[in-house]
Coordinates of C-alpha atoms in Angstrom, one line a residue:
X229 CA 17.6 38.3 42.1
X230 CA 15.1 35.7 43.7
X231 CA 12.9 36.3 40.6
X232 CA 15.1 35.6 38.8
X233 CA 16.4 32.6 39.6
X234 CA 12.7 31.2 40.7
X235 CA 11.7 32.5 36.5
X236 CA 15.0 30.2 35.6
X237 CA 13.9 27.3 37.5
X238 CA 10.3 27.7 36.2
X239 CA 11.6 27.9 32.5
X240 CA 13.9 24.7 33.2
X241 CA 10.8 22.7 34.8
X242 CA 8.8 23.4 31.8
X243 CA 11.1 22.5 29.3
X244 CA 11.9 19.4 31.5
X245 CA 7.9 18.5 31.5
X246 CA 8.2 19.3 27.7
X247 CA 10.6 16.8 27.0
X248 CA 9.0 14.3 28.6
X249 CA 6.2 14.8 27.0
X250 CA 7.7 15.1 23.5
X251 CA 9.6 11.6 24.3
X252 CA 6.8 10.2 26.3
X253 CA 4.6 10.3 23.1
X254 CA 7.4 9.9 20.6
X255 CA 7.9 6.3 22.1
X256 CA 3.9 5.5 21.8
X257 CA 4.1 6.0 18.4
X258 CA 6.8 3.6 18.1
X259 CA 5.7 1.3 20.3
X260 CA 5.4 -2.4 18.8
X261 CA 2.4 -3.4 17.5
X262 CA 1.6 -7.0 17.3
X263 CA 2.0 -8.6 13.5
X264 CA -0.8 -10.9 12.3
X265 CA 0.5 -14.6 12.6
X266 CA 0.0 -14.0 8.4
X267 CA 2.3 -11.1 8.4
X268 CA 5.6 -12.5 9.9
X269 CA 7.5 -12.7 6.9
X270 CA 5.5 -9.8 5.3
X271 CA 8.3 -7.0 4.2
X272 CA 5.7 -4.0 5.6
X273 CA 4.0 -5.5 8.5
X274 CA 2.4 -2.2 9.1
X275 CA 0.3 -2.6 5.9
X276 CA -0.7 -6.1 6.1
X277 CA -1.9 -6.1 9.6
X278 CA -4.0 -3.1 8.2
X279 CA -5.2 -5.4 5.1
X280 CA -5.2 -8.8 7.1
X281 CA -7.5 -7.0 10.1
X282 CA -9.5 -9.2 12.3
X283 CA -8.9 -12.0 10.0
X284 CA -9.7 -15.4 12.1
X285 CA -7.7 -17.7 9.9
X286 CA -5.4 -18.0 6.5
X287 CA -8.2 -18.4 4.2
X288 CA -10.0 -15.2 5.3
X289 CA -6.6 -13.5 5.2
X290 CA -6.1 -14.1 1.6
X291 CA -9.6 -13.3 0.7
X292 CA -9.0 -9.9 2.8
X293 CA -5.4 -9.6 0.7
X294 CA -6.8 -10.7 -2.6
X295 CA -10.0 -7.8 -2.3
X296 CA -7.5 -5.2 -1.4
X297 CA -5.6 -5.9 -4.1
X298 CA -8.1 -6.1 -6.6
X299 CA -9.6 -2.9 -5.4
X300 CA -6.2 -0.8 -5.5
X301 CA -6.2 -2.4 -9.5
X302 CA -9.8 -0.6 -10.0
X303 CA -8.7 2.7 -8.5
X304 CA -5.8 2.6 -11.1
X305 CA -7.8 1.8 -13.7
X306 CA -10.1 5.1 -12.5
X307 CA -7.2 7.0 -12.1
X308 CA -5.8 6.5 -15.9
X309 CA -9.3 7.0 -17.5
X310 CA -10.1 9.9 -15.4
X311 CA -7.4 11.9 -14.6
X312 CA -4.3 10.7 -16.8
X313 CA -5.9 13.1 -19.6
X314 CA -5.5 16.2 -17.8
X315 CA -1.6 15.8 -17.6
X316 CA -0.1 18.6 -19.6
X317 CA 3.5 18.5 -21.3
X318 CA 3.1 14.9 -22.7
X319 CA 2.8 14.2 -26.4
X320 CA -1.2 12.9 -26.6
X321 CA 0.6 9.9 -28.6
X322 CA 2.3 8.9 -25.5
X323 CA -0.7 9.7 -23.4
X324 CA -2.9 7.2 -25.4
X325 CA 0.2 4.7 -25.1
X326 CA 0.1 5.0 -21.2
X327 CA -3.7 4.8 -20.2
X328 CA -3.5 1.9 -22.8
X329 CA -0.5 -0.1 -21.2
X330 CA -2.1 1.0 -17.5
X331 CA -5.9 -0.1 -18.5
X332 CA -4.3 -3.8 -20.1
X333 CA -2.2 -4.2 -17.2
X334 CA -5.0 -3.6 -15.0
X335 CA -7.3 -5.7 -16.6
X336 CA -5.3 -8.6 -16.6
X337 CA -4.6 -8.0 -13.2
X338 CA -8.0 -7.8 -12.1
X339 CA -8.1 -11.1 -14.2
X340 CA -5.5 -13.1 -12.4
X341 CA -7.1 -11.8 -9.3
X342 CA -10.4 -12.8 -9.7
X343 CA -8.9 -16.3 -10.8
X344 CA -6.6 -16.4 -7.4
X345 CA -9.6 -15.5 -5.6
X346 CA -11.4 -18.9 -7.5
X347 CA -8.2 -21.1 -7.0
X348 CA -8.6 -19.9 -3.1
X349 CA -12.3 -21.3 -3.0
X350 CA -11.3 -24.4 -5.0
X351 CA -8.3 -25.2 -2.3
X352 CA -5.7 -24.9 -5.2
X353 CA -2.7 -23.0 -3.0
X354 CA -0.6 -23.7 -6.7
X355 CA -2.6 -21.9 -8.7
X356 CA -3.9 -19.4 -6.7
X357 CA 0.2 -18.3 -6.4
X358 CA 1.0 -18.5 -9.5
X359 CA -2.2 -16.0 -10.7
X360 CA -0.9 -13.8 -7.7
X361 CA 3.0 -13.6 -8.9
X362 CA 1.7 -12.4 -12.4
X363 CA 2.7 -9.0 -11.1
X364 CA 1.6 -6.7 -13.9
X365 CA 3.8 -3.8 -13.3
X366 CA 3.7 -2.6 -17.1
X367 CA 1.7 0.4 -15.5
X368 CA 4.3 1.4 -13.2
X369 CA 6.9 0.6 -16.0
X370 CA 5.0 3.0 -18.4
X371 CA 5.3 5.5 -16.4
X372 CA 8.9 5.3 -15.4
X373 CA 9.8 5.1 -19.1
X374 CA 8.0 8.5 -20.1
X375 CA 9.4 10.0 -17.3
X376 CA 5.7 11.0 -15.3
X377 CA 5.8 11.9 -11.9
X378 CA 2.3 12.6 -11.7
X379 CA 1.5 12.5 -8.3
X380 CA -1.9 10.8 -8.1
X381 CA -1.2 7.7 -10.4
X382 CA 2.4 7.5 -9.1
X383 CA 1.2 7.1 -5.6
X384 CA -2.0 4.4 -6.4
X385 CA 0.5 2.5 -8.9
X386 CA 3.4 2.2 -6.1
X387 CA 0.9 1.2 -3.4
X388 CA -0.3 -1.5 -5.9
X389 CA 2.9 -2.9 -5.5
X390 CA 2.7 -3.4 -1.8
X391 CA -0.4 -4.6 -1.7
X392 CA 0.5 -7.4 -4.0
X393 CA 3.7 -8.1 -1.7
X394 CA 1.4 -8.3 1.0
X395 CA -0.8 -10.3 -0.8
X396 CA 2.7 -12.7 -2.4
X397 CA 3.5 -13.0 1.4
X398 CA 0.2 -14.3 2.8
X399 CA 0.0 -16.7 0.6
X400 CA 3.1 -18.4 1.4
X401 CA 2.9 -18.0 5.3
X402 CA 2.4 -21.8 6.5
X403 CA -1.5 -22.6 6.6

């Protein structure tokens, strides 16, 4: 009977240590991590501390925001040329439509990017903004309209999108 109880007390003092464990790391993970003075009125904080890193003031901040952005427009454009073509069950008419609409929209986004990063150098806030807010989101809407939920271009297209927010948000936190 001793045994017993003693085996009942050791199973209860394990699952106690357990739990605290399991909580006691569960509450790490959400622990608060401190947003970049450039992130404060950034919707995903999360992501544009990741872009923003280390950055020592707003300039470097949108140059930080700008690259990422740019580079998340060259992956998509790799993405369409590459892999797009493999997708099976798709009429090759409205392949060629898609990686067409996705490689413009890239293009031009890489464009207004490139032209945001020279309004950046040339201390034109105004027009760096307004190259930024061309959102080109025909890729995403492409894709939406033919009904693709392919996986890899889904995924690079949508975090596009967030990096641009981030980006949109930087720009307008106060210099």
């Amino acid at each position: 009977m001793k045994t017993m109880t003693s085996r009942k007390l050791n199973c209860c003092s394990l699952l106690t240590m357990a739990i605290i464990l399991v909580l006691t790391k569960r509450s790490e993970a959400h622990s608060e991590v401190p947003v970049s003075p450039y992130c404060k009125t950034c919707t995903i904080p999360n992501l544009c501390n990741r872009v923003v890193n280390g950055a020592a003031n707003w300039n470097e901040a949108m140059v930080k925001s700008i690259n990422a952005c740019t580079q998340i427009s060259y992956r998509i454009q790799n993405v369409t040329t590459n892999i797009l073509p493999q997708i099976t069950g798709i009429e090759p008419q409205s392949k060629i439509s898609i990686q067409n609409t996705c490689k413009e929209a890239m293009d031009s986004a890489v464009s207004d990017l490139k032209e945001a990063m020279k309004a950046l150098t040339k201390n034109d806030p105004g027009t760096m903004l307004t190259n930024l807010a061309s959102l080109h989101t025909d890729c995403a809407d492409a894709l939406e309209q033919f009904g693709i939920k392919f996986s890899p271009l889904n995924k690079v297209v949508g975090r596009y999108l967030k990096f641009m927010s981030v980006a949109l948000s930087v720009a307008q936190c106060p210099q």
